[in-house]
């Protein structure tokens, strides 16, 4: 999966990026506005987005209205496909929720757990890893901990299709890693799943 392009799982065309923009907001946009809002995901090309919007209007999933001389587009939420599109655009938030819920069931939940790297930055490629940072509680049984980590990373790989890599530390190791670039990245951009960011 690509966190920033949730519909790439069903289409690699600009149509998916258009639908992601329209599904994320209950508002009407011009083609240049759609291109601008999608710029975080793909390089903007107003003409490309205009063509994609035209294809989606023909399919009925996008409504178009003429305001003065300007065409404005919005998702047709009454369309039979609209619920599925909205669900797909929420894939990343569902992943974050599942990870948090899974971590909370561990016999010794992490003192801190966060997603970091390209997923947290919204810069994933299809072959990107999902990077997890986990701080092991002091009283955790090491064998049980490792089994829980293996089970969660395997489940997350099935949920997403991405390799999942877990960096684990004790609380003391996290404190001692003050100048570690990976730990600094977790503190700077990590998306907290449970607990708090690594202590300094």
PDB file of C-alpha atoms in Angstrom:
ATOM      1  CA  UNK A   1       0.000   0.000   0.000  1.00  0.00           C
ATOM      2  CA  UNK A   2       0.903   3.648  -0.356  1.00  0.00           C
ATOM      3  CA  UNK A   3      -0.492   5.636   2.532  1.00  0.00           C
ATOM      4  CA  UNK A   4      -0.757   8.800   0.455  1.00  0.00           C
ATOM      5  CA  UNK A   5      -2.397   7.039  -2.535  1.00  0.00           C
ATOM      6  CA  UNK A   6      -5.029   4.755  -0.980  1.00  0.00           C
ATOM      7  CA  UNK A   7      -6.813   3.981  -4.259  1.00  0.00           C
ATOM      8  CA  UNK A   8      -3.618   2.803  -5.967  1.00  0.00           C
ATOM      9  CA  UNK A   9      -4.610  -0.668  -4.762  1.00  0.00           C
ATOM     10  CA  UNK A  10      -7.375  -0.680  -7.399  1.00  0.00           C
ATOM     11  CA  UNK A  11      -6.125   1.848  -9.981  1.00  0.00           C
ATOM     12  CA  UNK A  12      -2.745   3.372 -10.732  1.00  0.00           C
ATOM     13  CA  UNK A  13      -4.256   6.172 -12.826  1.00  0.00           C
ATOM     14  CA  UNK A  14      -4.998   9.756 -11.818  1.00  0.00           C
ATOM     15  CA  UNK A  15      -8.632   8.709 -11.394  1.00  0.00           C
ATOM     16  CA  UNK A  16      -7.742   7.272  -7.999  1.00  0.00           C
ATOM     17  CA  UNK A  17      -6.006  10.460  -6.907  1.00  0.00           C
ATOM     18  CA  UNK A  18      -8.995  12.523  -8.046  1.00  0.00           C
ATOM     19  CA  UNK A  19     -11.395  10.317  -6.093  1.00  0.00           C
ATOM     20  CA  UNK A  20      -9.169  10.521  -3.009  1.00  0.00           C
ATOM     21  CA  UNK A  21      -9.289  14.336  -3.089  1.00  0.00           C
ATOM     22  CA  UNK A  22     -13.059  14.436  -3.607  1.00  0.00           C
ATOM     23  CA  UNK A  23     -13.801  11.743  -1.013  1.00  0.00           C
ATOM     24  CA  UNK A  24     -11.777  13.585   1.629  1.00  0.00           C
ATOM     25  CA  UNK A  25     -13.903  16.738   1.447  1.00  0.00           C
ATOM     26  CA  UNK A  26     -17.616  17.457   1.132  1.00  0.00           C
ATOM     27  CA  UNK A  27     -16.966  20.322  -1.249  1.00  0.00           C
ATOM     28  CA  UNK A  28     -16.777  21.135  -4.955  1.00  0.00           C
ATOM     29  CA  UNK A  29     -13.443  21.890  -6.615  1.00  0.00           C
ATOM     30  CA  UNK A  30     -12.203  23.103  -9.974  1.00  0.00           C
ATOM     31  CA  UNK A  31      -9.743  20.944 -11.923  1.00  0.00           C
ATOM     32  CA  UNK A  32      -6.756  23.169 -10.901  1.00  0.00           C
ATOM     33  CA  UNK A  33      -7.821  22.907  -7.256  1.00  0.00           C
ATOM     34  CA  UNK A  34      -8.001  19.110  -7.506  1.00  0.00           C
ATOM     35  CA  UNK A  35      -4.515  19.061  -9.050  1.00  0.00           C
ATOM     36  CA  UNK A  36      -3.169  21.280  -6.274  1.00  0.00           C
ATOM     37  CA  UNK A  37      -4.713  19.158  -3.516  1.00  0.00           C
ATOM     38  CA  UNK A  38      -3.316  15.988  -5.104  1.00  0.00           C
ATOM     39  CA  UNK A  39       0.177  17.458  -5.463  1.00  0.00           C
ATOM     40  CA  UNK A  40       1.327  15.731  -2.253  1.00  0.00           C
ATOM     41  CA  UNK A  41       0.620  12.396  -3.907  1.00  0.00           C
ATOM     42  CA  UNK A  42       1.562  12.917  -7.559  1.00  0.00           C
ATOM     43  CA  UNK A  43       3.049  15.605  -9.771  1.00  0.00           C
ATOM     44  CA  UNK A  44       0.209  17.971 -10.670  1.00  0.00           C
ATOM     45  CA  UNK A  45      -0.939  18.172 -14.277  1.00  0.00           C
ATOM     46  CA  UNK A  46      -4.118  20.174 -14.612  1.00  0.00           C
ATOM     47  CA  UNK A  47      -4.899  18.759 -18.049  1.00  0.00           C
ATOM     48  CA  UNK A  48      -4.416  15.205 -16.797  1.00  0.00           C
ATOM     49  CA  UNK A  49      -6.724  15.833 -13.869  1.00  0.00           C
ATOM     50  CA  UNK A  50      -9.258  17.486 -16.149  1.00  0.00           C
ATOM     51  CA  UNK A  51      -9.353  14.338 -18.301  1.00  0.00           C
ATOM     52  CA  UNK A  52      -9.643  12.112 -15.246  1.00  0.00           C
ATOM     53  CA  UNK A  53     -12.526  14.205 -13.935  1.00  0.00           C
ATOM     54  CA  UNK A  54     -14.242  13.913 -17.327  1.00  0.00           C
ATOM     55  CA  UNK A  55     -13.933  10.099 -17.228  1.00  0.00           C
ATOM     56  CA  UNK A  56     -15.366   9.995 -13.720  1.00  0.00           C
ATOM     57  CA  UNK A  57     -18.264  12.288 -14.649  1.00  0.00           C
ATOM     58  CA  UNK A  58     -19.165   9.844 -17.438  1.00  0.00           C
ATOM     59  CA  UNK A  59     -19.162   7.028 -14.847  1.00  0.00           C
ATOM     60  CA  UNK A  60     -21.525   9.040 -12.651  1.00  0.00           C
ATOM     61  CA  UNK A  61     -19.282   8.895  -9.569  1.00  0.00           C
ATOM     62  CA  UNK A  62     -18.407  12.594  -9.920  1.00  0.00           C
ATOM     63  CA  UNK A  63     -20.933  15.400 -10.322  1.00  0.00           C
ATOM     64  CA  UNK A  64     -20.090  18.530 -12.275  1.00  0.00           C
ATOM     65  CA  UNK A  65     -21.743  21.916 -12.034  1.00  0.00           C
ATOM     66  CA  UNK A  66     -21.151  25.067 -14.053  1.00  0.00           C
ATOM     67  CA  UNK A  67     -20.636  28.147 -11.897  1.00  0.00           C
ATOM     68  CA  UNK A  68     -20.296  31.108 -14.242  1.00  0.00           C
ATOM     69  CA  UNK A  69     -17.719  29.807 -16.719  1.00  0.00           C
ATOM     70  CA  UNK A  70     -16.074  27.430 -14.244  1.00  0.00           C
ATOM     71  CA  UNK A  71     -16.696  23.713 -13.904  1.00  0.00           C
ATOM     72  CA  UNK A  72     -16.720  22.497 -10.321  1.00  0.00           C
ATOM     73  CA  UNK A  73     -16.592  18.831  -9.322  1.00  0.00           C
ATOM     74  CA  UNK A  74     -17.641  16.869  -6.264  1.00  0.00           C
ATOM     75  CA  UNK A  75     -18.042  13.202  -5.349  1.00  0.00           C
ATOM     76  CA  UNK A  76     -21.535  11.837  -5.977  1.00  0.00           C
ATOM     77  CA  UNK A  77     -22.073  10.271  -2.561  1.00  0.00           C
ATOM     78  CA  UNK A  78     -25.316   8.658  -3.711  1.00  0.00           C
ATOM     79  CA  UNK A  79     -23.423   6.541  -6.247  1.00  0.00           C
ATOM     80  CA  UNK A  80     -23.289   2.827  -5.425  1.00  0.00           C
ATOM     81  CA  UNK A  81     -19.472   2.914  -5.488  1.00  0.00           C
ATOM     82  CA  UNK A  82     -19.147   5.906  -3.144  1.00  0.00           C
ATOM     83  CA  UNK A  83     -19.132   3.926   0.148  1.00  0.00           C
ATOM     84  CA  UNK A  84     -16.390   1.611  -1.154  1.00  0.00           C
ATOM     85  CA  UNK A  85     -14.314   4.579  -2.332  1.00  0.00           C
ATOM     86  CA  UNK A  86     -14.686   6.325   1.021  1.00  0.00           C
ATOM     87  CA  UNK A  87     -13.682   3.132   2.821  1.00  0.00           C
ATOM     88  CA  UNK A  88     -10.548   2.764   0.675  1.00  0.00           C
ATOM     89  CA  UNK A  89      -9.500   6.359   1.267  1.00  0.00           C
ATOM     90  CA  UNK A  90      -9.575   5.607   5.020  1.00  0.00           C
ATOM     91  CA  UNK A  91      -7.184   2.625   4.710  1.00  0.00           C
ATOM     92  CA  UNK A  92      -4.306   4.305   6.491  1.00  0.00           C
ATOM     93  CA  UNK A  93      -6.401   5.403   9.465  1.00  0.00           C
ATOM     94  CA  UNK A  94      -7.774   1.853   9.690  1.00  0.00           C
ATOM     95  CA  UNK A  95      -4.190   0.537   9.711  1.00  0.00           C
ATOM     96  CA  UNK A  96      -3.221   2.923  12.515  1.00  0.00           C
ATOM     97  CA  UNK A  97      -6.301   1.868  14.488  1.00  0.00           C
ATOM     98  CA  UNK A  98      -5.594  -1.853  13.994  1.00  0.00           C
ATOM     99  CA  UNK A  99      -1.978  -1.473  15.031  1.00  0.00           C
ATOM    100  CA  UNK A 100      -2.950   0.442  18.161  1.00  0.00           C
ATOM    101  CA  UNK A 101      -5.632  -2.078  19.081  1.00  0.00           C
ATOM    102  CA  UNK A 102      -3.252  -4.980  18.483  1.00  0.00           C
ATOM    103  CA  UNK A 103      -0.539  -3.426  20.636  1.00  0.00           C
ATOM    104  CA  UNK A 104      -3.009  -2.806  23.468  1.00  0.00           C
ATOM    105  CA  UNK A 105      -3.774  -6.549  23.705  1.00  0.00           C
ATOM    106  CA  UNK A 106      -0.166  -7.553  24.406  1.00  0.00           C
ATOM    107  CA  UNK A 107       0.525  -8.955  27.875  1.00  0.00           C
ATOM    108  CA  UNK A 108       3.161  -6.202  28.213  1.00  0.00           C
ATOM    109  CA  UNK A 109       2.201  -3.393  25.800  1.00  0.00           C
ATOM    110  CA  UNK A 110       5.046  -1.147  24.637  1.00  0.00           C
ATOM    111  CA  UNK A 111       5.802   1.940  26.667  1.00  0.00           C
ATOM    112  CA  UNK A 112       5.933   3.684  23.285  1.00  0.00           C
ATOM    113  CA  UNK A 113       4.982   2.582  19.778  1.00  0.00           C
ATOM    114  CA  UNK A 114       5.089   4.708  16.643  1.00  0.00           C
ATOM    115  CA  UNK A 115       5.025   4.479  12.879  1.00  0.00           C
ATOM    116  CA  UNK A 116       7.910   6.354  11.308  1.00  0.00           C
ATOM    117  CA  UNK A 117       9.686   6.665   7.980  1.00  0.00           C
ATOM    118  CA  UNK A 118       7.961   7.057   4.629  1.00  0.00           C
ATOM    119  CA  UNK A 119       4.537   5.984   5.954  1.00  0.00           C
ATOM    120  CA  UNK A 120       4.529   8.731   8.583  1.00  0.00           C
ATOM    121  CA  UNK A 121       5.786  11.274   6.031  1.00  0.00           C
ATOM    122  CA  UNK A 122       3.223  10.290   3.372  1.00  0.00           C
ATOM    123  CA  UNK A 123       5.980   9.389   0.909  1.00  0.00           C
ATOM    124  CA  UNK A 124       5.525   5.653   0.448  1.00  0.00           C
ATOM    125  CA  UNK A 125       6.352   3.785  -2.741  1.00  0.00           C
ATOM    126  CA  UNK A 126       4.594   0.474  -3.461  1.00  0.00           C
ATOM    127  CA  UNK A 127       7.707  -1.386  -2.260  1.00  0.00           C
ATOM    128  CA  UNK A 128       8.282   0.747   0.864  1.00  0.00           C
ATOM    129  CA  UNK A 129       8.626  -0.892   4.244  1.00  0.00           C
ATOM    130  CA  UNK A 130       6.325  -0.046   7.125  1.00  0.00           C
ATOM    131  CA  UNK A 131       8.637   1.022   9.947  1.00  0.00           C
ATOM    132  CA  UNK A 132       7.566   0.462  13.557  1.00  0.00           C
ATOM    133  CA  UNK A 133       9.389   1.794  16.596  1.00  0.00           C
ATOM    134  CA  UNK A 134       8.672  -0.091  19.825  1.00  0.00           C
ATOM    135  CA  UNK A 135       9.948   0.575  23.337  1.00  0.00           C
ATOM    136  CA  UNK A 136       9.779  -2.573  25.443  1.00  0.00           C
ATOM    137  CA  UNK A 137       8.404  -2.269  28.937  1.00  0.00           C
ATOM    138  CA  UNK A 138      10.964  -3.099  31.637  1.00  0.00           C
ATOM    139  CA  UNK A 139       8.873  -5.962  33.012  1.00  0.00           C
ATOM    140  CA  UNK A 140       8.148  -7.592  29.637  1.00  0.00           C
ATOM    141  CA  UNK A 141       9.047 -11.262  29.175  1.00  0.00           C
ATOM    142  CA  UNK A 142      11.504 -11.248  26.260  1.00  0.00           C
ATOM    143  CA  UNK A 143      10.207 -14.448  24.637  1.00  0.00           C
ATOM    144  CA  UNK A 144       6.584 -13.294  24.835  1.00  0.00           C
ATOM    145  CA  UNK A 145       7.582  -9.843  23.588  1.00  0.00           C
ATOM    146  CA  UNK A 146       9.364 -11.243  20.527  1.00  0.00           C
ATOM    147  CA  UNK A 147       6.394 -13.503  19.737  1.00  0.00           C
ATOM    148  CA  UNK A 148       4.029 -10.532  19.959  1.00  0.00           C
ATOM    149  CA  UNK A 149       6.266  -8.440  17.695  1.00  0.00           C
ATOM    150  CA  UNK A 150       6.483 -11.256  15.126  1.00  0.00           C
ATOM    151  CA  UNK A 151       2.701 -11.787  15.166  1.00  0.00           C
ATOM    152  CA  UNK A 152       1.913  -8.089  14.727  1.00  0.00           C
ATOM    153  CA  UNK A 153       4.432  -7.508  11.937  1.00  0.00           C
ATOM    154  CA  UNK A 154       3.154 -10.582  10.080  1.00  0.00           C
ATOM    155  CA  UNK A 155      -0.455  -9.398  10.454  1.00  0.00           C
ATOM    156  CA  UNK A 156       0.402  -5.867   9.305  1.00  0.00           C
ATOM    157  CA  UNK A 157       2.163  -7.274   6.250  1.00  0.00           C
ATOM    158  CA  UNK A 158      -1.008  -9.176   5.359  1.00  0.00           C
ATOM    159  CA  UNK A 159      -3.146  -6.059   5.896  1.00  0.00           C
ATOM    160  CA  UNK A 160      -0.992  -3.884   3.640  1.00  0.00           C
ATOM    161  CA  UNK A 161       1.161  -5.981   1.311  1.00  0.00           C
ATOM    162  CA  UNK A 162       4.275  -4.189   2.621  1.00  0.00           C
ATOM    163  CA  UNK A 163       7.235  -5.598   4.498  1.00  0.00           C
ATOM    164  CA  UNK A 164       7.019  -4.506   8.125  1.00  0.00           C
ATOM    165  CA  UNK A 165      10.202  -3.774  10.064  1.00  0.00           C
ATOM    166  CA  UNK A 166      10.179  -3.293  13.819  1.00  0.00           C
ATOM    167  CA  UNK A 167      12.957  -1.441  15.640  1.00  0.00           C
ATOM    168  CA  UNK A 168      12.725  -2.320  19.322  1.00  0.00           C
ATOM    169  CA  UNK A 169      14.531  -0.761  22.269  1.00  0.00           C
ATOM    170  CA  UNK A 170      14.289  -0.698  26.021  1.00  0.00           C
ATOM    171  CA  UNK A 171      13.429   2.578  27.689  1.00  0.00           C
ATOM    172  CA  UNK A 172      17.054   3.005  28.774  1.00  0.00           C
ATOM    173  CA  UNK A 173      18.296   2.377  25.242  1.00  0.00           C
ATOM    174  CA  UNK A 174      15.860   4.950  23.869  1.00  0.00           C
ATOM    175  CA  UNK A 175      17.091   7.563  26.362  1.00  0.00           C
ATOM    176  CA  UNK A 176      20.715   6.715  25.566  1.00  0.00           C
ATOM    177  CA  UNK A 177      20.034   7.044  21.811  1.00  0.00           C
ATOM    178  CA  UNK A 178      19.685  10.830  21.987  1.00  0.00           C
ATOM    179  CA  UNK A 179      21.849  11.428  18.930  1.00  0.00           C
ATOM    180  CA  UNK A 180      20.640   8.407  16.967  1.00  0.00           C
ATOM    181  CA  UNK A 181      19.198   9.671  13.632  1.00  0.00           C
ATOM    182  CA  UNK A 182      16.459   7.010  13.584  1.00  0.00           C
ATOM    183  CA  UNK A 183      15.261   7.812  17.106  1.00  0.00           C
ATOM    184  CA  UNK A 184      15.449  11.521  16.284  1.00  0.00           C
ATOM    185  CA  UNK A 185      13.264  10.832  13.216  1.00  0.00           C
ATOM    186  CA  UNK A 186      10.726   9.018  15.399  1.00  0.00           C
ATOM    187  CA  UNK A 187      10.612  11.987  17.777  1.00  0.00           C
ATOM    188  CA  UNK A 188      10.326  14.456  14.897  1.00  0.00           C
ATOM    189  CA  UNK A 189       7.842  12.745  12.579  1.00  0.00           C
ATOM    190  CA  UNK A 190       6.661   9.534  14.230  1.00  0.00           C
ATOM    191  CA  UNK A 191       2.944   8.795  14.348  1.00  0.00           C
ATOM    192  CA  UNK A 192       2.193   7.601  17.872  1.00  0.00           C
ATOM    193  CA  UNK A 193       0.264   4.339  18.111  1.00  0.00           C
ATOM    194  CA  UNK A 194       0.404   3.848  21.862  1.00  0.00           C
ATOM    195  CA  UNK A 195       2.135   5.599  24.749  1.00  0.00           C
ATOM    196  CA  UNK A 196       4.292   8.652  24.079  1.00  0.00           C
ATOM    197  CA  UNK A 197       7.220   9.540  21.851  1.00  0.00           C
ATOM    198  CA  UNK A 198      10.612   8.146  22.950  1.00  0.00           C
ATOM    199  CA  UNK A 199      11.916   9.801  26.102  1.00  0.00           C
ATOM    200  CA  UNK A 200      14.945  12.078  25.876  1.00  0.00           C
TER     201      UNK A 200
END
